[in-house]
mmCIF file of C-alpha atoms in Angstrom:
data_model
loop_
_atom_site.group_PDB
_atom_site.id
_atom_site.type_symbol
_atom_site.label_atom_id
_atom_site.label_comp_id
_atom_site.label_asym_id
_atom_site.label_seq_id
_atom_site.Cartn_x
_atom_site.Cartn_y
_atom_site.Cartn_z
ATOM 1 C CA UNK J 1 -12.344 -80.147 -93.068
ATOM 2 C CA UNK J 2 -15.159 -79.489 -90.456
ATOM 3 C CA UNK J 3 -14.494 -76.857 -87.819
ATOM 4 C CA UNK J 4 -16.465 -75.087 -85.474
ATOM 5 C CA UNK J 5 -15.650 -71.357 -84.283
ATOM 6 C CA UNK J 6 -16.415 -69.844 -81.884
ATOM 7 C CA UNK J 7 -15.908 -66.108 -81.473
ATOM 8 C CA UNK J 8 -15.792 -65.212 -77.674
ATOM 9 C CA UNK J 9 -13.228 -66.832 -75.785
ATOM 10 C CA UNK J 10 -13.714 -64.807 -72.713
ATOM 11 C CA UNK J 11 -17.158 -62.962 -71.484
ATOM 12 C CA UNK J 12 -17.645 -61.086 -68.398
ATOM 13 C CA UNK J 13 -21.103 -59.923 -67.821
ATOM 14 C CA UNK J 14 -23.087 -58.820 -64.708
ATOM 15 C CA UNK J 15 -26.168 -60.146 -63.407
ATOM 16 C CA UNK J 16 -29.202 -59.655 -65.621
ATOM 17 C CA UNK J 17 -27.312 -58.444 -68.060
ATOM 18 C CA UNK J 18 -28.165 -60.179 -72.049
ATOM 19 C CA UNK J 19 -25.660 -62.811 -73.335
ATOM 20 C CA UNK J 20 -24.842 -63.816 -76.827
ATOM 21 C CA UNK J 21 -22.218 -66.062 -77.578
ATOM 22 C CA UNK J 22 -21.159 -66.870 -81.366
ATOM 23 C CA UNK J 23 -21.065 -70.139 -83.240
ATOM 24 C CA UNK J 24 -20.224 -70.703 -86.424
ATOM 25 C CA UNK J 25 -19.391 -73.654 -88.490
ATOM 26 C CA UNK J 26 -18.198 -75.381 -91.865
ATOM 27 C CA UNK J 27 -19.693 -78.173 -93.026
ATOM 28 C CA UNK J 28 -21.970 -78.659 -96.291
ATOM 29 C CA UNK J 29 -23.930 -81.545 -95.321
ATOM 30 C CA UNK J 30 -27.268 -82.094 -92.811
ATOM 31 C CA UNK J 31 -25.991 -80.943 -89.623
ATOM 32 C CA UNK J 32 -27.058 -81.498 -85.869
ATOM 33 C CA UNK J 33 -25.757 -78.533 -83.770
ATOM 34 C CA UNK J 34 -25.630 -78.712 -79.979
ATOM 35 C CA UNK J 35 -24.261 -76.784 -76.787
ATOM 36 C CA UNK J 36 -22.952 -78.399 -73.921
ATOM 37 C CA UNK J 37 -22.230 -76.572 -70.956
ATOM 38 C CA UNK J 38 -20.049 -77.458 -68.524
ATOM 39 C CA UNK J 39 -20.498 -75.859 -64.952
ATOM 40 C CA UNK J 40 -17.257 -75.320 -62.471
ATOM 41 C CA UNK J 41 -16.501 -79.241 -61.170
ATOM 42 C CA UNK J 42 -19.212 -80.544 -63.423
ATOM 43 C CA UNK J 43 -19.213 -82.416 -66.340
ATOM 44 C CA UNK J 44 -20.217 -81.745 -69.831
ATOM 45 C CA UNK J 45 -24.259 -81.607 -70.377
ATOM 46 C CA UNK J 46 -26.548 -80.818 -72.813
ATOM 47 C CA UNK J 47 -28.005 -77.560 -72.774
ATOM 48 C CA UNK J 48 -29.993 -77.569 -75.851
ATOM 49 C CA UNK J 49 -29.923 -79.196 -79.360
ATOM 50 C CA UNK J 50 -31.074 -78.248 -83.299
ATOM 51 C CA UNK J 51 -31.885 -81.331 -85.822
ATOM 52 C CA UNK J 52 -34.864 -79.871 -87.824
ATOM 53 C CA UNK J 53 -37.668 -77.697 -87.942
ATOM 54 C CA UNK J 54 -37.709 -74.174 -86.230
ATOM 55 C CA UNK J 55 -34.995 -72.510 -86.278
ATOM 56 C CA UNK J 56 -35.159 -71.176 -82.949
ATOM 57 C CA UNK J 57 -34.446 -74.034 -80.163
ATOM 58 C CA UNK J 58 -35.305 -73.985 -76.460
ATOM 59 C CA UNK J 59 -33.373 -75.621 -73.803
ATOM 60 C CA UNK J 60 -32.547 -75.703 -70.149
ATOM 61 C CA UNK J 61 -32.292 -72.587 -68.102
ATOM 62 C CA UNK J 62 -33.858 -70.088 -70.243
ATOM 63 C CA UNK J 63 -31.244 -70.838 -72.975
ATOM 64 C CA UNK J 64 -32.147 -70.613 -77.126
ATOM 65 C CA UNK J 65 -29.882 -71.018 -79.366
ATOM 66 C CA UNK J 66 -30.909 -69.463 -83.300
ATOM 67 C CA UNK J 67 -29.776 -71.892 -86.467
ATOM 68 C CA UNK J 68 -29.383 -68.943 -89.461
ATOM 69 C CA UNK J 69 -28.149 -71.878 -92.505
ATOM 70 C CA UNK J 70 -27.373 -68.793 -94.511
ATOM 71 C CA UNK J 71 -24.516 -67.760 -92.129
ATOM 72 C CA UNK J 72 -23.384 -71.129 -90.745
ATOM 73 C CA UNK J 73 -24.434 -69.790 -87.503
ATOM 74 C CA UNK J 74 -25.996 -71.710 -83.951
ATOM 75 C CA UNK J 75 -25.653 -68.731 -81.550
ATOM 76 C CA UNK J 76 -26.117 -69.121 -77.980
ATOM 77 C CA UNK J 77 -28.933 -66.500 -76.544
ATOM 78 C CA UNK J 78 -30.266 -65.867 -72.772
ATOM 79 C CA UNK J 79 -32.211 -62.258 -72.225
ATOM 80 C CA UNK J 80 -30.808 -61.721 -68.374
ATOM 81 C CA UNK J 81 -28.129 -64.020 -67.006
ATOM 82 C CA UNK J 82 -27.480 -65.180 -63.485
ATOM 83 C CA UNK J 83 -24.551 -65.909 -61.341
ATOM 84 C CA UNK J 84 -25.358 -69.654 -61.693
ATOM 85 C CA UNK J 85 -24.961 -69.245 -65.226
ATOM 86 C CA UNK J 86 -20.670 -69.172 -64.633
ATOM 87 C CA UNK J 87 -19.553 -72.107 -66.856
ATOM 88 C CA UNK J 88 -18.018 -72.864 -70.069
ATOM 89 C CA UNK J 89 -20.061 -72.956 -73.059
ATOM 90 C CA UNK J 90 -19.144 -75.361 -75.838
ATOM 91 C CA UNK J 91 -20.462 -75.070 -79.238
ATOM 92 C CA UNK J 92 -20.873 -78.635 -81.418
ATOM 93 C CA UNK J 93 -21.666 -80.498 -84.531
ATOM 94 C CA UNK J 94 -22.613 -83.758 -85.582
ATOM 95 C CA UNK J 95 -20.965 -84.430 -88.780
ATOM 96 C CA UNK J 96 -22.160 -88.014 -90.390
ATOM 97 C CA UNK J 97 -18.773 -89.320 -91.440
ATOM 98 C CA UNK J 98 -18.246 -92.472 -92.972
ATOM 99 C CA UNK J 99 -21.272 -93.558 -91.332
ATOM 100 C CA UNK J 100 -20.259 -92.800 -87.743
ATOM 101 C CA UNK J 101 -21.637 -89.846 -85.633
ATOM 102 C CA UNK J 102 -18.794 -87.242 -85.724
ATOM 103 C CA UNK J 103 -19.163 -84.532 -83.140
ATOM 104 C CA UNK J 104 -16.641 -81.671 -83.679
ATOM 105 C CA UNK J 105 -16.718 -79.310 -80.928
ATOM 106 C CA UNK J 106 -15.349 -75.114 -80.725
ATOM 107 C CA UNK J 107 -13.059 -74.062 -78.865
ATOM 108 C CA UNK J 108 -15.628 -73.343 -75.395
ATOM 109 C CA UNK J 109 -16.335 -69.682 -74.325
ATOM 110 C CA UNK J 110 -15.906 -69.093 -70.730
ATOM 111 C CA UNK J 111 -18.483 -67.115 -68.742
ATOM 112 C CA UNK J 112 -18.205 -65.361 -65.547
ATOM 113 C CA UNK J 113 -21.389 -63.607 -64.162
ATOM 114 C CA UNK J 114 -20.987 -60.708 -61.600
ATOM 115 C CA UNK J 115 -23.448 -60.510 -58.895
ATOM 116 C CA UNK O 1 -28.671 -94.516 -62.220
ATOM 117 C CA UNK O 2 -27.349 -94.631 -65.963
ATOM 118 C CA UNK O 3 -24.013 -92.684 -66.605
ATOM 119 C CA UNK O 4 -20.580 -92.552 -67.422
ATOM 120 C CA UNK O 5 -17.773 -93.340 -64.815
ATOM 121 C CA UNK O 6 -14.414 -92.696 -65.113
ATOM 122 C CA UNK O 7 -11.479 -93.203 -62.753
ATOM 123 C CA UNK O 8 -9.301 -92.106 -61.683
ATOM 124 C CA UNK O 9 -10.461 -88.603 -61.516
ATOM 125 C CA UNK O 10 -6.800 -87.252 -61.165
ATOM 126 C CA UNK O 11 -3.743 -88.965 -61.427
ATOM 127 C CA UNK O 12 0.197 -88.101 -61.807
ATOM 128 C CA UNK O 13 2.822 -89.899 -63.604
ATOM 129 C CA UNK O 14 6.115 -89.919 -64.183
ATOM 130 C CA UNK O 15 7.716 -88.406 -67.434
ATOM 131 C CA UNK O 16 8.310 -92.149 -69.868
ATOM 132 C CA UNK O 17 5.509 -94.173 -67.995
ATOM 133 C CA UNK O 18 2.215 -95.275 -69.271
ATOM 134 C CA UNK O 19 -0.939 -95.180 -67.545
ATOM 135 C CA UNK O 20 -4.223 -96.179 -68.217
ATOM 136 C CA UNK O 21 -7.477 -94.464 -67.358
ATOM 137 C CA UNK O 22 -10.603 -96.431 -66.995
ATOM 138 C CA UNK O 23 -14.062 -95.535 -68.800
ATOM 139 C CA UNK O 24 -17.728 -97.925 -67.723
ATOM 140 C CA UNK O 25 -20.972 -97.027 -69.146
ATOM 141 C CA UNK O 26 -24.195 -98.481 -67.741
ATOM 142 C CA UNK O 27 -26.528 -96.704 -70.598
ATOM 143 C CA UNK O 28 -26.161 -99.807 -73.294
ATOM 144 C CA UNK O 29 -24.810 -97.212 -75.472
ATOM 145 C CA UNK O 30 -22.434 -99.000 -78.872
ATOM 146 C CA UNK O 31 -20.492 -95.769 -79.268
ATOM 147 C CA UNK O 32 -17.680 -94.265 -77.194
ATOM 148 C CA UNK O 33 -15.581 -91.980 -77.188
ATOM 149 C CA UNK O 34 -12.374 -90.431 -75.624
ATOM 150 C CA UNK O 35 -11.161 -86.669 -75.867
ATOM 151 C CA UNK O 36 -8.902 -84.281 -74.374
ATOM 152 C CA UNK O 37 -10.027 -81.068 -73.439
ATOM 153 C CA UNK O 38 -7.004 -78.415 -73.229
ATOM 154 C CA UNK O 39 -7.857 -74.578 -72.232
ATOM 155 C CA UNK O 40 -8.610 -72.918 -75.472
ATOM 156 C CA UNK O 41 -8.471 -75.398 -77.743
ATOM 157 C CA UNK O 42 -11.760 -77.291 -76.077
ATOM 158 C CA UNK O 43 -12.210 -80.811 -76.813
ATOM 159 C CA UNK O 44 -10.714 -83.338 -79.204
ATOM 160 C CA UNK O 45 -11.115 -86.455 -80.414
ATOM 161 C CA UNK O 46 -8.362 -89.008 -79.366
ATOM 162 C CA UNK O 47 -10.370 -92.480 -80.467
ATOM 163 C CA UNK O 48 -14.020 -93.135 -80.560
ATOM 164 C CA UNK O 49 -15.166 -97.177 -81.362
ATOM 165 C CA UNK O 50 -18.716 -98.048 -82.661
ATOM 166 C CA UNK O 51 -18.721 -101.718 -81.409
ATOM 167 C CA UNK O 52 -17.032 -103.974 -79.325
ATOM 168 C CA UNK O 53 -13.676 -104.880 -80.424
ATOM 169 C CA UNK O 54 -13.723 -102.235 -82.900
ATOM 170 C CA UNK O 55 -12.309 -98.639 -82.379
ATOM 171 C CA UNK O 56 -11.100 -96.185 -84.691
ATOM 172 C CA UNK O 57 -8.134 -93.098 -84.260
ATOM 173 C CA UNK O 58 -9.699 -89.413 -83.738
ATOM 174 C CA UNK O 59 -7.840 -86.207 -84.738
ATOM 175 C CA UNK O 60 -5.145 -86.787 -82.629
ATOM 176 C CA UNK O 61 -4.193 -90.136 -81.444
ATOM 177 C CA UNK O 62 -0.939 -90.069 -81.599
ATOM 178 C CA UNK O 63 0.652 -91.369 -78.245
ATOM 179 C CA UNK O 64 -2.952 -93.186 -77.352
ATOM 180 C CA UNK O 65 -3.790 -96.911 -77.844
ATOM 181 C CA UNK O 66 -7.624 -98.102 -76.676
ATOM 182 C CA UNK O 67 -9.023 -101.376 -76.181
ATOM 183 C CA UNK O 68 -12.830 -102.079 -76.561
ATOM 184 C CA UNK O 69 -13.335 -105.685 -75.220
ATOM 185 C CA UNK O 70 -16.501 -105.074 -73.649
ATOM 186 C CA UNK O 71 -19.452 -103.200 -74.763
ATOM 187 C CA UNK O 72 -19.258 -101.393 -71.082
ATOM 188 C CA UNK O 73 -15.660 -100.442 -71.315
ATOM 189 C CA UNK O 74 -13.415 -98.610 -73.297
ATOM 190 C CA UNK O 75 -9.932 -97.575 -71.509
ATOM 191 C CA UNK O 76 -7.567 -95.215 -72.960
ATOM 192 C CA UNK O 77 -4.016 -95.661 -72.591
ATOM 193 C CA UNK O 78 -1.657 -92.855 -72.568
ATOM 194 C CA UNK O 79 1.870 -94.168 -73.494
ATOM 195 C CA UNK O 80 5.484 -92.571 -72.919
ATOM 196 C CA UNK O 81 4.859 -91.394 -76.302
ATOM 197 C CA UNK O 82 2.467 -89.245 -76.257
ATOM 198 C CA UNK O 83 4.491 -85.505 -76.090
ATOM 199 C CA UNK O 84 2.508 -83.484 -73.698
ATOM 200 C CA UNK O 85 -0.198 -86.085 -72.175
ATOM 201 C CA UNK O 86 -0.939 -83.530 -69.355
ATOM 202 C CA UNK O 87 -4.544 -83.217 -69.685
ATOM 203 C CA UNK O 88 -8.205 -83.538 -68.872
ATOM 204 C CA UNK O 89 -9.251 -86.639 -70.403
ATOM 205 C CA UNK O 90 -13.278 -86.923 -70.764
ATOM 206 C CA UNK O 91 -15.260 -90.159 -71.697
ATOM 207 C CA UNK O 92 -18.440 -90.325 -73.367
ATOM 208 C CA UNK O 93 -21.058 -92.742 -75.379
ATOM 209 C CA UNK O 94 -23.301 -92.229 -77.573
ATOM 210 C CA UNK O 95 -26.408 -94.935 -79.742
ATOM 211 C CA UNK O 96 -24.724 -96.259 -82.208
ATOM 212 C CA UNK O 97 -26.681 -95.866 -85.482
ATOM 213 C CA UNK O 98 -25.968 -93.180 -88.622
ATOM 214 C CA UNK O 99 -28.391 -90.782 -88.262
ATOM 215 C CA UNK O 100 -28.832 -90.773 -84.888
ATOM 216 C CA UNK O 101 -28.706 -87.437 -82.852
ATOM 217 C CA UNK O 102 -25.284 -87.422 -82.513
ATOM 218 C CA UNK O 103 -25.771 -86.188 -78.769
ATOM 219 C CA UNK O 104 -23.239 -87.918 -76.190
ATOM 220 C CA UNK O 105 -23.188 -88.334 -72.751
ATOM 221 C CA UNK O 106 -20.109 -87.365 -70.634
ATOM 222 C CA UNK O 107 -18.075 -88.606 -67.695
ATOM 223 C CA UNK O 108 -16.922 -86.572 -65.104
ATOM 224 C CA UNK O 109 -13.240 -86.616 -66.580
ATOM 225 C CA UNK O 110 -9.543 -87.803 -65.783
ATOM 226 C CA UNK O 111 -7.289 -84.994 -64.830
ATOM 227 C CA UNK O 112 -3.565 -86.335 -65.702
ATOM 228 C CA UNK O 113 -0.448 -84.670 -64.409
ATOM 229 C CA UNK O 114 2.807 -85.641 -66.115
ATOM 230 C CA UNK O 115 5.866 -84.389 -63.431
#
């Protein structure tokens, strides 16, 4: 079955300090790979997505995310994080199942940023 | 504005009653979706539906019944037999077609309290 993983269920980190959360995943097909992020009394948004081409995808708020096919990995990357960057991180793919748009998602990763 | 409102936003129940939380999408989308999102376990799929007055069970729908009458709206219904139906309950749509990008759009959530 598909399943998504991801690594960190905690992270504390101080301001400016370099983040790197884990995602990994198991599925054989052509995948779509997402992270949402979902900020303290906010809903779920899209912080950046992956469907083809390079690897290496840029989203919102100085976010990338790297694919690595090899290792099954979509791993969540910012080089200094800020105190606005507090949330829960959720990892996701799109499976194509029986013709419908399957998104599995991990387990989230919450992040608290120390001024 | 386009989005995703659900209501109510929190709600408690009595242990053995049903309730029924409401989901409206202005964004035209086919697809929606319902999941729960516990702490740790992040979110999964109760019942998703493709079309109007077609829906289809998730990973754990158990307990859950859904009605899609309307291309708008697609309530979720969380009966006396659902085990442990305290939860945040979150909403979301998606295009329709295989293939697509798989990327949904979120409601602000249902927080339900089961005394």
């Amino acid at each position: 079955a598909q399943s998504v993983s991801q690594h960190n269920h905690h992270v504390i980190l101080s301001e400016a300090a370099s983040l790197e959360l884990g995602c990994n995943y198991s599925y054989g097909g052509t995948v779509n790979l997402f992270w949402y992020v979902q900020y303290p009394g906010q809903h779920l948004q899209l912080l950046l997505k992956y469907f083809s081409g390079d690897p290496l995808v840029k989203g919102i708020k100085g976010f990338e995310a790297e694919f690595i096919k090899s290792k099954f990995s979509f791993n969540l990357r910012k080089p200094s994080v800020q105190w606005s960057d507090t949330a829960e991180y959720f990892c996701a793919v799109n499976a194509l199942w029986g013709g419908y748009n399957k998104l599995i998602f991990g387990a989230g990763t919450r992040l608290a940023v120390h001024p | 504005d386009g989005g995703i409102t659900q209501s109510p936003k929190y709600l408690f129940r009595k242990e053995g009653q049903n309730v029924t939380l409401s989901c409206e999408q202005n964004l035209n989308h086919d697809a929606m979706y319902w999941y729960r999102q516990d702490p740790g376990q992040g979110l999964r799929l109760i019942y998703y539906s493709q079309i109007v007055n077609d829906f289809q069970k998730g990973d754990i729908a158990e307990g859950y019944s859904v009605s899609r009458e309307k291309k708008e709206s697609f309530p979720l219904t969380v009966t006396s037999a659902q085990k442990n139906p305290t939860a945040f309950y979150l909403c979301a749509s998606s295009r329709r077609l295989a293939g697509d990008t798989g990327e949904l759009f979120f409601g602000e959530g249902s927080r339900l309290t089961v005394l």
